[in-house]
Short mmCIF file of C-alpha atoms and ligand atoms in Angstrom, two decimals:
data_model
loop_
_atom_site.label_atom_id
_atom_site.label_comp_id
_atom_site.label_asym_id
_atom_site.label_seq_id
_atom_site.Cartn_x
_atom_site.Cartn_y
_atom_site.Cartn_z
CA UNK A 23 -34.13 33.00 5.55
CA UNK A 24 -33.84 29.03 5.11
CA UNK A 25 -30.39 27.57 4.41
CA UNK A 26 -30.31 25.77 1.51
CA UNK A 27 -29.96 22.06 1.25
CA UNK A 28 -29.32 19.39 -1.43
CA UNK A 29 -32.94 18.63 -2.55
CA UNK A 30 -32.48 14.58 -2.49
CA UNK A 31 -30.16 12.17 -0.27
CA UNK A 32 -29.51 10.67 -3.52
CA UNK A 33 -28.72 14.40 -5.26
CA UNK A 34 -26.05 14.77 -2.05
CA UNK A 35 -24.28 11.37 -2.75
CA UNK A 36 -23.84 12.58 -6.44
CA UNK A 37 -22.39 15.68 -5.73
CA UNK A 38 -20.12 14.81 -3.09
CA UNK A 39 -19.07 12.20 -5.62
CA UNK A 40 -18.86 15.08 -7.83
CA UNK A 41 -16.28 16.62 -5.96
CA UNK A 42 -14.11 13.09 -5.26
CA UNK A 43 -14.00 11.84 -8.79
CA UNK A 44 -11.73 14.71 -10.51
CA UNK A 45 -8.44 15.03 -12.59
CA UNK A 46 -7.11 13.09 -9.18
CA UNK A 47 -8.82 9.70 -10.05
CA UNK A 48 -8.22 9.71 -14.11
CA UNK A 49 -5.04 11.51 -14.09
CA UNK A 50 -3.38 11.40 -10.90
CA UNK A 51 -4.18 7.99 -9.98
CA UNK A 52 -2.88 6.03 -12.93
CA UNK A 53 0.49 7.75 -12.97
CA UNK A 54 0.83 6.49 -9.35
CA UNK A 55 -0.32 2.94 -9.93
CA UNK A 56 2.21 2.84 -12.59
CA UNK A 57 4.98 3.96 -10.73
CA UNK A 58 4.71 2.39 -7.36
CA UNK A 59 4.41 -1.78 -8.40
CA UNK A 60 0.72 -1.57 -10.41
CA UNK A 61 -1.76 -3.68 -7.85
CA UNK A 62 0.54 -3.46 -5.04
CA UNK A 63 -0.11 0.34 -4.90
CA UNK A 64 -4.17 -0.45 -5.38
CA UNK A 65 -3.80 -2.90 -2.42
CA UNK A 66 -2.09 -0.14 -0.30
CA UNK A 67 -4.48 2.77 -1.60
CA UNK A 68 -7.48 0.56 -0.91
CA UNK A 69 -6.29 -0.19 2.93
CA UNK A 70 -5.12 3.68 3.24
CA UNK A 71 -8.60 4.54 1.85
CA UNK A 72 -10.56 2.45 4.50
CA UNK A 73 -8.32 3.10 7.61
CA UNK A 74 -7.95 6.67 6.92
CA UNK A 75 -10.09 8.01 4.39
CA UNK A 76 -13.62 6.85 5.44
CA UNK A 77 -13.36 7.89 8.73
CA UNK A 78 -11.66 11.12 7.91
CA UNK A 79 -14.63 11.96 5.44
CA UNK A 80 -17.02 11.00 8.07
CA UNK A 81 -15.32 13.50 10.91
CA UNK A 82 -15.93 16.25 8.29
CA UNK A 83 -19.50 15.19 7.59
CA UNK A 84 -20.24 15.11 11.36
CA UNK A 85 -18.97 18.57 11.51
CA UNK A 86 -20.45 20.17 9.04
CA UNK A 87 -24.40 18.33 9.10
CA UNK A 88 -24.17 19.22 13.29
CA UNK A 89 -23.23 22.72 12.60
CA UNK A 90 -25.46 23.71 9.11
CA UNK A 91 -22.23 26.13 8.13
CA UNK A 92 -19.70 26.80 6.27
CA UNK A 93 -16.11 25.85 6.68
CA UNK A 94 -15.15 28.37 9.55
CA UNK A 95 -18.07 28.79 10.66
CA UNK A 96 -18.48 25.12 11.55
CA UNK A 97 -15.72 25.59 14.45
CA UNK A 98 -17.00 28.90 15.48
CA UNK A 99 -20.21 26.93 16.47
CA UNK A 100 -18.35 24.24 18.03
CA UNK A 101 -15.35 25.77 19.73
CA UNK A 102 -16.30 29.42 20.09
CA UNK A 103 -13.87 31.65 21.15
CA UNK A 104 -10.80 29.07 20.17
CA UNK A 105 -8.60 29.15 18.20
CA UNK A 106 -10.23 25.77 16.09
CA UNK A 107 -11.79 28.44 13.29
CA UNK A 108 -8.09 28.41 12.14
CA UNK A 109 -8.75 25.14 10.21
CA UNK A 110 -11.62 26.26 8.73
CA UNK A 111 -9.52 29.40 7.41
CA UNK A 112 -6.65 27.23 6.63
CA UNK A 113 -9.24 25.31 4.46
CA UNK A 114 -10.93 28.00 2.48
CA UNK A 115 -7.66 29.55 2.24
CA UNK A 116 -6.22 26.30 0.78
CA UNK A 117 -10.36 26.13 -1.41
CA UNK A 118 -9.01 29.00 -3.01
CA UNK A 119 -5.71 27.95 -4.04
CA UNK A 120 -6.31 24.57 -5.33
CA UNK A 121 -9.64 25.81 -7.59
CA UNK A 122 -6.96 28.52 -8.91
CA UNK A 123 -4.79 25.92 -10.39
CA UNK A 124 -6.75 23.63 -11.02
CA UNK A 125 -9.11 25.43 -13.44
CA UNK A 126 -5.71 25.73 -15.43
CA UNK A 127 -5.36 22.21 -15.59
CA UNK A 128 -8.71 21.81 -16.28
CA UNK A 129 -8.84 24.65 -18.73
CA UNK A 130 -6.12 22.53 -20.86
CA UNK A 131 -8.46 19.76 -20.62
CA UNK A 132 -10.78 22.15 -22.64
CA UNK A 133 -8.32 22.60 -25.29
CA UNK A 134 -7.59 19.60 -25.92
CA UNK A 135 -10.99 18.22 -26.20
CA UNK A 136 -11.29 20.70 -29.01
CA UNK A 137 -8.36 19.56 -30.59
CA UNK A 138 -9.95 15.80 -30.08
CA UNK A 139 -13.43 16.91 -31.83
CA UNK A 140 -11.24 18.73 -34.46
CA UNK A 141 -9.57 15.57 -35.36
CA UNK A 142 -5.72 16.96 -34.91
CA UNK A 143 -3.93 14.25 -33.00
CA UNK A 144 -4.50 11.95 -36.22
CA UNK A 145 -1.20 10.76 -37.38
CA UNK A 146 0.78 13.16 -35.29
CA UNK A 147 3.78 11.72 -33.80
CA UNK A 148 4.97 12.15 -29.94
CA UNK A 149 7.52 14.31 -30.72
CA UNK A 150 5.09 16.60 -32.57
CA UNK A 151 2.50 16.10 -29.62
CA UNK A 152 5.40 17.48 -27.38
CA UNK A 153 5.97 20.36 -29.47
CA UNK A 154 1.92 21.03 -29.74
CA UNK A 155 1.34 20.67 -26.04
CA UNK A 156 4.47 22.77 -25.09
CA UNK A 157 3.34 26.08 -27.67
CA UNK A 158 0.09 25.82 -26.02
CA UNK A 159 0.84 26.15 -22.56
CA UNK A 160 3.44 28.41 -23.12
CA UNK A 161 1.83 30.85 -24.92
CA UNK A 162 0.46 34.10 -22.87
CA UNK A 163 -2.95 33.94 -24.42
CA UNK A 164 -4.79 30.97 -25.28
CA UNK A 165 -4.40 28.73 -21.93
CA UNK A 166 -6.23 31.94 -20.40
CA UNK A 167 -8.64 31.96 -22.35
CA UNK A 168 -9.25 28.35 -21.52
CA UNK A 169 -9.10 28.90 -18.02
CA UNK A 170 -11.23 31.68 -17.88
CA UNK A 171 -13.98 29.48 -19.62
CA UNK A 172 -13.91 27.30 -17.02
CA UNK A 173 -13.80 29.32 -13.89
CA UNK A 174 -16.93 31.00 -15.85
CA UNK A 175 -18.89 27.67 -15.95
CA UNK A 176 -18.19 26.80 -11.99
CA UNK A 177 -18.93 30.36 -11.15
CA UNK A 178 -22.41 29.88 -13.38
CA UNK A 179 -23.45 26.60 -11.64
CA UNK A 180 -22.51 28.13 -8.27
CA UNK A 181 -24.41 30.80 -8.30
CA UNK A 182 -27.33 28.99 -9.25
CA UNK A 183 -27.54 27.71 -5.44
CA UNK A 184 -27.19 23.92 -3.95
CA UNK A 185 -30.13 22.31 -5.34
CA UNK A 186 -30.67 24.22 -8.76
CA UNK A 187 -27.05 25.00 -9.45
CA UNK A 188 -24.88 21.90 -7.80
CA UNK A 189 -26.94 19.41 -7.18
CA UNK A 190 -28.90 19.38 -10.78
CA UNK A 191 -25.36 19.49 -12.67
CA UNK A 192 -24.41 16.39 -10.49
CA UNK A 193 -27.23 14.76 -11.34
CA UNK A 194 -26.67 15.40 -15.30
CA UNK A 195 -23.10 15.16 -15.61
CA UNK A 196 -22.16 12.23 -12.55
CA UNK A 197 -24.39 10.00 -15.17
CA UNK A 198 -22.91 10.69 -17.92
CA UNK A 199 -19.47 10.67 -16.98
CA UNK A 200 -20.12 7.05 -15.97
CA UNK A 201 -21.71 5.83 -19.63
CA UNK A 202 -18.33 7.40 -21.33
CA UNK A 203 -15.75 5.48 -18.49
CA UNK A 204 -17.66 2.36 -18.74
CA UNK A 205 -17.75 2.66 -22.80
CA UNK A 206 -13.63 3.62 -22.83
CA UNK A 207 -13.06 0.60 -20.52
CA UNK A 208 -14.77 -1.70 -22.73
CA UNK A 209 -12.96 -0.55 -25.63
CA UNK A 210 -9.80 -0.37 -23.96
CA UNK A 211 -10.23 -3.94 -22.50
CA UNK A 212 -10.77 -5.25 -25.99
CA UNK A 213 -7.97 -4.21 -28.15
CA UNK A 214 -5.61 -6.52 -29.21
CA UNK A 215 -2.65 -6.33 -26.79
CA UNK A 216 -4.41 -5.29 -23.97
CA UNK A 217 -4.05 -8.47 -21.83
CA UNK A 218 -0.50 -6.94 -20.46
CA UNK A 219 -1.63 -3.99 -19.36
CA UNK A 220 -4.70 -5.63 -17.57
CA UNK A 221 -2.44 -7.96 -15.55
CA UNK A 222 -0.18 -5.30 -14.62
CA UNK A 223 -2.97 -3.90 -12.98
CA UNK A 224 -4.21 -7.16 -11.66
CA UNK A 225 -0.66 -8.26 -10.66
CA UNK A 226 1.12 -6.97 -7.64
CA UNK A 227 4.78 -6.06 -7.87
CA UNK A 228 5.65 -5.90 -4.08
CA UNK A 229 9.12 -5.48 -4.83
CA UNK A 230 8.63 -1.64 -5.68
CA UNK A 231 6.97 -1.32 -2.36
CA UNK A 232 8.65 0.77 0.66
CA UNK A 233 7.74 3.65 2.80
CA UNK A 234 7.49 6.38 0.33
CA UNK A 235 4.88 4.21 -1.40
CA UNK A 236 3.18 3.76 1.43
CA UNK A 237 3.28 7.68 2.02
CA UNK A 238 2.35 8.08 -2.18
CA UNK A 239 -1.26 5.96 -1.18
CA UNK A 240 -2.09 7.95 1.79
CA UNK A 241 -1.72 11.68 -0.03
CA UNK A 242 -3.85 10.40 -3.16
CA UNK A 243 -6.08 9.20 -0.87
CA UNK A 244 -6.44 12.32 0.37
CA UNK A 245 -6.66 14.10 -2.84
CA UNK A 246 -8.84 11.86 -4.23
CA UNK A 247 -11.76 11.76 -1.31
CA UNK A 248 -11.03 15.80 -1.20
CA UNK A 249 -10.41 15.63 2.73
CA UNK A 250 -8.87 18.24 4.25
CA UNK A 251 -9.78 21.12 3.44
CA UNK A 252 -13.44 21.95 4.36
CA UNK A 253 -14.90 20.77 1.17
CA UNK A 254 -16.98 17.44 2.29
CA UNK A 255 -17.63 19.49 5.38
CA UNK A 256 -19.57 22.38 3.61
CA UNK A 257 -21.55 20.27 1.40
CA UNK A 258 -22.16 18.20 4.30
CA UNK A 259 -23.59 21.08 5.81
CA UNK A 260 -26.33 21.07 3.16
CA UNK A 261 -27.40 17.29 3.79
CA UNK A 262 -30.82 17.08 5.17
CA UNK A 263 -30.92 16.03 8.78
CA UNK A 264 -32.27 12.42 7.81
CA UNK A 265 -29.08 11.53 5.24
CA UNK A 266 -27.23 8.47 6.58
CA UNK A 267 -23.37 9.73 6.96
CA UNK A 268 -22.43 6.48 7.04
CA UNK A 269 -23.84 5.24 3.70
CA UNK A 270 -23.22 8.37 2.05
CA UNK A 271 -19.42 8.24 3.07
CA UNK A 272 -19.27 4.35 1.62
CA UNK A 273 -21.04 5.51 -1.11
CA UNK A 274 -19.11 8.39 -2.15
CA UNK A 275 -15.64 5.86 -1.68
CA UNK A 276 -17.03 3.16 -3.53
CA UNK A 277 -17.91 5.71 -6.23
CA UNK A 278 -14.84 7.19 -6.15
CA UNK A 279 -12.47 4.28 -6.04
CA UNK A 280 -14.31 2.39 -9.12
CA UNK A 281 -13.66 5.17 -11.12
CA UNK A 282 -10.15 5.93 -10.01
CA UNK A 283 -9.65 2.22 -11.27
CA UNK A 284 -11.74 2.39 -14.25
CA UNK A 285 -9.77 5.17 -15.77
CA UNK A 286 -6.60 2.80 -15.10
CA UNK A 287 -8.49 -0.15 -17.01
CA UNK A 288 -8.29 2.29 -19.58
CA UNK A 289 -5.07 3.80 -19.42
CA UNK A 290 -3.31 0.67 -19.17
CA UNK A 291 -4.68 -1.94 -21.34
CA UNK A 292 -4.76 1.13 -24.27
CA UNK A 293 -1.05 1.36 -23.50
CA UNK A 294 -0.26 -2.18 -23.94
CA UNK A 295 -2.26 -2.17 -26.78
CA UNK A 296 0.25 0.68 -28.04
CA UNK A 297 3.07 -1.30 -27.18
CA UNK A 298 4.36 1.25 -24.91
CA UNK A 299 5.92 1.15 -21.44
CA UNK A 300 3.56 0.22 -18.43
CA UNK A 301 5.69 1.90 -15.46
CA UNK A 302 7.42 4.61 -17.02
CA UNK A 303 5.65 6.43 -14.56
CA UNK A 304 5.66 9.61 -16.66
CA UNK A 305 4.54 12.39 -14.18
CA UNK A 306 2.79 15.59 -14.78
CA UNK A 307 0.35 16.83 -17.81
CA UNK A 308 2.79 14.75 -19.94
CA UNK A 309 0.83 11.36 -19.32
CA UNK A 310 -2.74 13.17 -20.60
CA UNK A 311 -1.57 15.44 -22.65
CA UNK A 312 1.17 13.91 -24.39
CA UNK A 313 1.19 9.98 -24.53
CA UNK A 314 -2.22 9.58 -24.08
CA UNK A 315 -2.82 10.91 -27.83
CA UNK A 316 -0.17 9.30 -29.34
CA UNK A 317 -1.38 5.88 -27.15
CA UNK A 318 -5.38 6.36 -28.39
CA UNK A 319 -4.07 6.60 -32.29
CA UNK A 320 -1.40 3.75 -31.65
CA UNK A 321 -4.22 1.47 -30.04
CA UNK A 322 -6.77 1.77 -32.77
CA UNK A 323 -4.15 2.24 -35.97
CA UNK A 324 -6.53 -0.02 -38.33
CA UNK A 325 -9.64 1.92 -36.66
CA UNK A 326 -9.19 5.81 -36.97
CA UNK A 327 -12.52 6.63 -36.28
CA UNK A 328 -12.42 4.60 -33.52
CA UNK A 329 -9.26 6.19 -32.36
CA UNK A 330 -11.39 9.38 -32.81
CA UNK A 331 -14.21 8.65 -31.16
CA UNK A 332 -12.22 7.67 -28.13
CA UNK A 333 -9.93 10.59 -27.86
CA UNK A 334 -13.12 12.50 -27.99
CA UNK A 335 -14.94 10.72 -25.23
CA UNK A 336 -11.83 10.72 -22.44
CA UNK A 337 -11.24 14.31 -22.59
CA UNK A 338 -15.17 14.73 -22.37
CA UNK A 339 -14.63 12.70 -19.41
CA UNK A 340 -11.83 14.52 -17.72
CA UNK A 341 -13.52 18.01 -18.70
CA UNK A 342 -16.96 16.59 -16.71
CA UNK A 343 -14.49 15.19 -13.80
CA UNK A 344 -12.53 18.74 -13.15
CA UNK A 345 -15.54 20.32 -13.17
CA UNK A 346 -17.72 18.97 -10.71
CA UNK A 347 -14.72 19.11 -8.21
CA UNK A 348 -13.99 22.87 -9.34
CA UNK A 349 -17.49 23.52 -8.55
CA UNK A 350 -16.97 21.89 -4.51
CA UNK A 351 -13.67 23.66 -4.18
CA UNK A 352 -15.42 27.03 -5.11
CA UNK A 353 -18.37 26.69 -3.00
CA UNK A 354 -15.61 25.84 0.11
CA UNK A 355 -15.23 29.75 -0.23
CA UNK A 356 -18.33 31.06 -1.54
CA UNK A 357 -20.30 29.93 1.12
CA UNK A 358 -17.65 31.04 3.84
CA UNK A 359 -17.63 34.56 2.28
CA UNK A 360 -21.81 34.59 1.84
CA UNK A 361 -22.52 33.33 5.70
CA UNK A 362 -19.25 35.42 7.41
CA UNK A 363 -19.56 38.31 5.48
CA UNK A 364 -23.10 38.47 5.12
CA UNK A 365 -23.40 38.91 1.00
CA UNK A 366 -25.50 37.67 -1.67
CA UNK A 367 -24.18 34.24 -2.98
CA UNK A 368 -23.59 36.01 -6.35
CA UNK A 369 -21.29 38.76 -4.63
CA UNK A 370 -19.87 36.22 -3.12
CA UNK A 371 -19.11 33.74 -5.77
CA UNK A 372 -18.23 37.06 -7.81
CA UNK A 373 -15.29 37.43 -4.94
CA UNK A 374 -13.98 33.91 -5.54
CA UNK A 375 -14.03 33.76 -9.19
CA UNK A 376 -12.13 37.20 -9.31
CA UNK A 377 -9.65 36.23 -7.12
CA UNK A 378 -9.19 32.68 -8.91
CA UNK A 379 -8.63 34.50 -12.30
CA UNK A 380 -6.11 36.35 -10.71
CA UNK A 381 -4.24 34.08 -8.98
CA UNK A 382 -5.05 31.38 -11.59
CA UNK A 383 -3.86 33.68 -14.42
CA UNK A 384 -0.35 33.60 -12.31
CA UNK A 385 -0.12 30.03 -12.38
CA UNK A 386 -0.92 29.90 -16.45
CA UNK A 387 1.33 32.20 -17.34
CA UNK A 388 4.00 30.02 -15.09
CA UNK A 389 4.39 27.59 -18.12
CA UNK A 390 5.37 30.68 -20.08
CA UNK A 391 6.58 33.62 -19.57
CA UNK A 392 6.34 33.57 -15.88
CA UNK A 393 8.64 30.35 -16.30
CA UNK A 394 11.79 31.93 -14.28
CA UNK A 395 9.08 33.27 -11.52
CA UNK A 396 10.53 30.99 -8.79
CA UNK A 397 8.81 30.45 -4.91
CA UNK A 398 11.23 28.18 -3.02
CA UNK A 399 12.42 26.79 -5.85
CA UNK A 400 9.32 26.12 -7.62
CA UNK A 401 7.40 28.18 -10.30
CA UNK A 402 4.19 29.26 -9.59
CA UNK A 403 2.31 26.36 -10.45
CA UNK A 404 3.93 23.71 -8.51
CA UNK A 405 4.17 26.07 -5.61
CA UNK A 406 0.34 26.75 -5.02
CA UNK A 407 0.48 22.67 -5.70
CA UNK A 408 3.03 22.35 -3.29
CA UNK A 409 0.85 24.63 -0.73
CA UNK A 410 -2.10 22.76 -0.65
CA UNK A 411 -1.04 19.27 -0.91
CA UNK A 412 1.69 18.42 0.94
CA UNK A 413 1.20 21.52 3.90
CA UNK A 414 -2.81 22.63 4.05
CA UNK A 415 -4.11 18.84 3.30
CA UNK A 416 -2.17 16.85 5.68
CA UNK A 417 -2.86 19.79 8.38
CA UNK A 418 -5.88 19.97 7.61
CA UNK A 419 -6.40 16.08 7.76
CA UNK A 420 -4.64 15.78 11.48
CA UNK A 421 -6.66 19.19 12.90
CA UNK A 422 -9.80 17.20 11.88
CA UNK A 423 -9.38 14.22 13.35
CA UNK A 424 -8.10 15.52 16.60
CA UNK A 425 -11.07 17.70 17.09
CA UNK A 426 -13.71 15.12 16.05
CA UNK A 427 -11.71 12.51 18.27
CA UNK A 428 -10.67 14.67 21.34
CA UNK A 429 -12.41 17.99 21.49
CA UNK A 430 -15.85 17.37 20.16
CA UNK A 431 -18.24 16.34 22.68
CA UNK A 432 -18.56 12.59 21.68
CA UNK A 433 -22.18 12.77 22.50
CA UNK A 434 -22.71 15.31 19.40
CA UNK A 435 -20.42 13.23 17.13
CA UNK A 436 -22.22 9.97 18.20
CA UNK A 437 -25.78 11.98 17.90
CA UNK A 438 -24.69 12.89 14.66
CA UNK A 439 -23.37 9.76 13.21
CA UNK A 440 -26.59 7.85 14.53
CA UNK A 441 -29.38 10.51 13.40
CA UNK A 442 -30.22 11.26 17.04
CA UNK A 443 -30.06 7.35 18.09
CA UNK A 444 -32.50 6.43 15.18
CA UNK A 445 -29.47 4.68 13.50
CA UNK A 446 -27.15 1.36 14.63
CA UNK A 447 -23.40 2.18 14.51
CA UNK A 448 -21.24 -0.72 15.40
CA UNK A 449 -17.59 0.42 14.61
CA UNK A 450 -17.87 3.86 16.99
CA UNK A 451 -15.87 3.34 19.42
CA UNK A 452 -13.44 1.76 16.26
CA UNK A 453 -13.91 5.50 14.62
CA UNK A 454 -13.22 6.91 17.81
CA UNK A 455 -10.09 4.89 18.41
CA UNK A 456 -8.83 6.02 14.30
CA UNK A 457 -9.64 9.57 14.88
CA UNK A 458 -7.53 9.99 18.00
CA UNK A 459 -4.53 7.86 17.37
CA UNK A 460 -4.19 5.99 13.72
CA UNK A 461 -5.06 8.97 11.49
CA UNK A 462 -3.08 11.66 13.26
CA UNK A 463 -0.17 9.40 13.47
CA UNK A 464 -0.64 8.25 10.26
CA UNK A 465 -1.02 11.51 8.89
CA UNK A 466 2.04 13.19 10.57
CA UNK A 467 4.29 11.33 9.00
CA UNK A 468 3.24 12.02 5.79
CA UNK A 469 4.13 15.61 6.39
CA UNK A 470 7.12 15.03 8.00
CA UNK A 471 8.21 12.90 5.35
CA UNK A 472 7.71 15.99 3.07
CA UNK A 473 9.81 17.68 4.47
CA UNK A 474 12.44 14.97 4.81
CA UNK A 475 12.62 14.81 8.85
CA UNK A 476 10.74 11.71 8.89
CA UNK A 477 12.62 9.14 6.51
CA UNK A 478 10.30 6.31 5.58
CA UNK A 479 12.08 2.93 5.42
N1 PFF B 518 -10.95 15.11 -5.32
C1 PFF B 518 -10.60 15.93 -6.45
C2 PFF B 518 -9.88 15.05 -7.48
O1 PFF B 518 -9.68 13.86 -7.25
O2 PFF B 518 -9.52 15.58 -8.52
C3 PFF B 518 -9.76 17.11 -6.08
C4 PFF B 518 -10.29 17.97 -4.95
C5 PFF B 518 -11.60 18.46 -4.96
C6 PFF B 518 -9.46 18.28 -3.90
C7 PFF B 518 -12.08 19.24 -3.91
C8 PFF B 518 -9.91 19.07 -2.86
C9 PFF B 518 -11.21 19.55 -2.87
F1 PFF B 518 -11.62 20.27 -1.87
#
């Protein structure tokens, strides 16, 4: 039987955008631009992006196009009989993980846009939004409920194949998630007030700048471009042999990185608007689901429908965002789990999904009762975060780039990268150069730094 394949070049680009744009570029990103010296951190992110991310993306797009497979599968191809199919495990392992948080995360996202369409932040104060978010995800019932809902929608569009299921639902919701950013920025830009919050975007603050910045850029780069953990590689894997890497890597980047700064031209300028603090660098869900409310009502207090309309719109947004990248992390595994143990993609989705509700119903409950559950220190949540971010993604990222820069024949990679010699590369032997020493340099000592044996600065 055929492999399947993402029906247009322009279909790929939107899904593997899909999977980059996620609660990492509206959420994620804006916390750390706020805490690390606004444009300074952009600068940073932008130069960590280009040096490390772009090439990174295009190792795992090499690998996965040359070899048509899934994660592991990829290095059982290339390196049979070594032990390289470890990073593919260590990345569908990791696939697993992150989609079982994450749908929690993006489960709450669910809830409140329900609460948006129902009109209940109106008038409510922060302390009150506190109190609201805190019942919620404390409570043993609804947040799984929530959850469940959305592994249920990636598991739908997952089964429904590559070009039916993935690629059509790109091609609806990538659209549409741009029309509602590009509305909230325009709004956001024009409210009174919001001239501060725009130059503290626009403005570097070098002066909050050392190492651990540095280190801050490179792991949202990361998260952000999904690199790591066998993700770009699978749906690489379905690109048709014709798709330029190249473009389709800047493509997906510039995608991704307008939008990560679009949601802070909204974030920000709606803050100063609220005449709230810029670089309080409140962490966690309390930025989204706590002062983000009180900031949309604050912002348009003589407009309340306005205020309404908008609160309605950005959770619509981050609901669209989480779930095009839930739908990449779960086909990391179901495809793994379809080619290497031979089953139908619905068993095999059905495998995935179980196993998320499971170990994602774990991580709910760790906001509630399961508060005192600790791993190392850290409740369930933050662990499985913990996991994949700071020990499977930084792995991951070095494995990669050592095999694409040392181990893979560099007549495949440059083959690969050049369509069989149809297309001009300039930069290889630049890529080359990145893959074997800058990126897993680079990349080691964010992981040391983790773990506090590297100090930077
Ligand atoms: N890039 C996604 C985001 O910014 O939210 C997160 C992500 C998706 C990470 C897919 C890893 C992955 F494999």
């Amino acid at each position: 039987m055929e492999r399947e394949n993402f029906g247009s070049k322009f279909g790929a680009i939107l899904a593997t955008a899909g999977s980059a744009v996620g609660l990492g570029n509206i959420w994620r990103f804006p916390v750390e631009v706020g805490k690390n010296g606004g444009a300074a951190f952009i600068l940073i992110y932008i130069g960590c992006i280009l040096l490390l991310g772009m090439p990174l993306m295009l190792s795992e797009f090499i690998i996965g196009r040359h070899t048509q497979s899934n994660a592991t599968g990829a290095y059982h191809r290339l390196a049979p009989g070594t032990p390289w199919k470890w990073v593919g495990r260590l990345g569908v392992f990791a696939g697993f993980i992150v989609l079982s948080y994450y749908s929690v995360v993006a489960g709450w996202t669910g809830k409140y846009a329900v609460m948006a369409i129902g009109n209940q932040f109106a008038g409510a104060e922060p302390e009150a939004l506190r109190t609201m978010f805190n019942d919620f995800a404390s409570s043993p019932l609804e947040p799984l409920v929530y959850l469940l809902l959305m592994l249920v929608l990636t598991h739908v569009v997952v089964v429904m194949g590559i070009e039916k299921g993935i690629e059509k639902c790109a091609n609806i919701l990538m659209p549409s998630l741009f029309v509602i950013i590009v509305v909230l920025v325009v709004c956001s830009v024009l409210l009174p007030g919001a001239s501060e919050g725009l130059a503290f975007m626009l403005k570097p603050d070098f002066s909050k700048v050392d190492g651990s910045v540095v280190l801050s850029a490179l792991g949202q780069a990361f998260f952000s471009l999904s690199i790591g953990l066998g993700c770009l590689c699978t749906y690489a894997s379905y690109f048709k042999k014709t798709t330029n890497l190249t473009n389709t890597a800047v493509s997906v980047i510039t995608v991704d990185t307008l939008i990560a700064l679009m949601a802070g031209f909204i974030i920000f300028p709606a803050t100063s608007a609220a005449g709230m603090p810029l670089d309080s660098g409140t962490m966690g869900p309390e930025l989204i689901f706590i002062t983000l409310p009180h900031v949309f009502q604050q912002a348009f207090a003589g407009l309340p429908w306005l205020a309404y309309i908008f609160s309605v719109l950005f959770f619509l947004l981050l609901i669209i965002a989480a779930l095009t990248s839930a739908i990449s992390m779960h086909e990391i595994v179901t495809s793994y789990m379809k080619e290497e143990y031979h089953m139908s993609r619905g068993k095999a989705a059905l495998v995935e999904t179980a196993g998320c509700v499971v170990i994602g119903t774990l991580c709910c409950l760790s906001f509630g009762v399961l508060d005192d559950v600790r791993i190392m220190d850290r409740s369930i949540f933050d662990f499985c975060d913990w996991i994949v971010c700071e020990f499977c993604m930084p792995i991951g990222g070095i494995l990669i780039s050592v095999f694409v820069g040392w181990y893979m024949k560099k007549q495949w990679v440059k083959e690969e990268i050049t369509n069989g010699g149809t297309l001009r590369v300039r930069l290889f032997p630049l890529f080359i150069f990145i893959l074997r020493y800058v990126a897993p340099v680079g990349i080691l000592l964010i992981f040391l730094d983790q773990f506090g044996v590297f100090k930077a600065i």
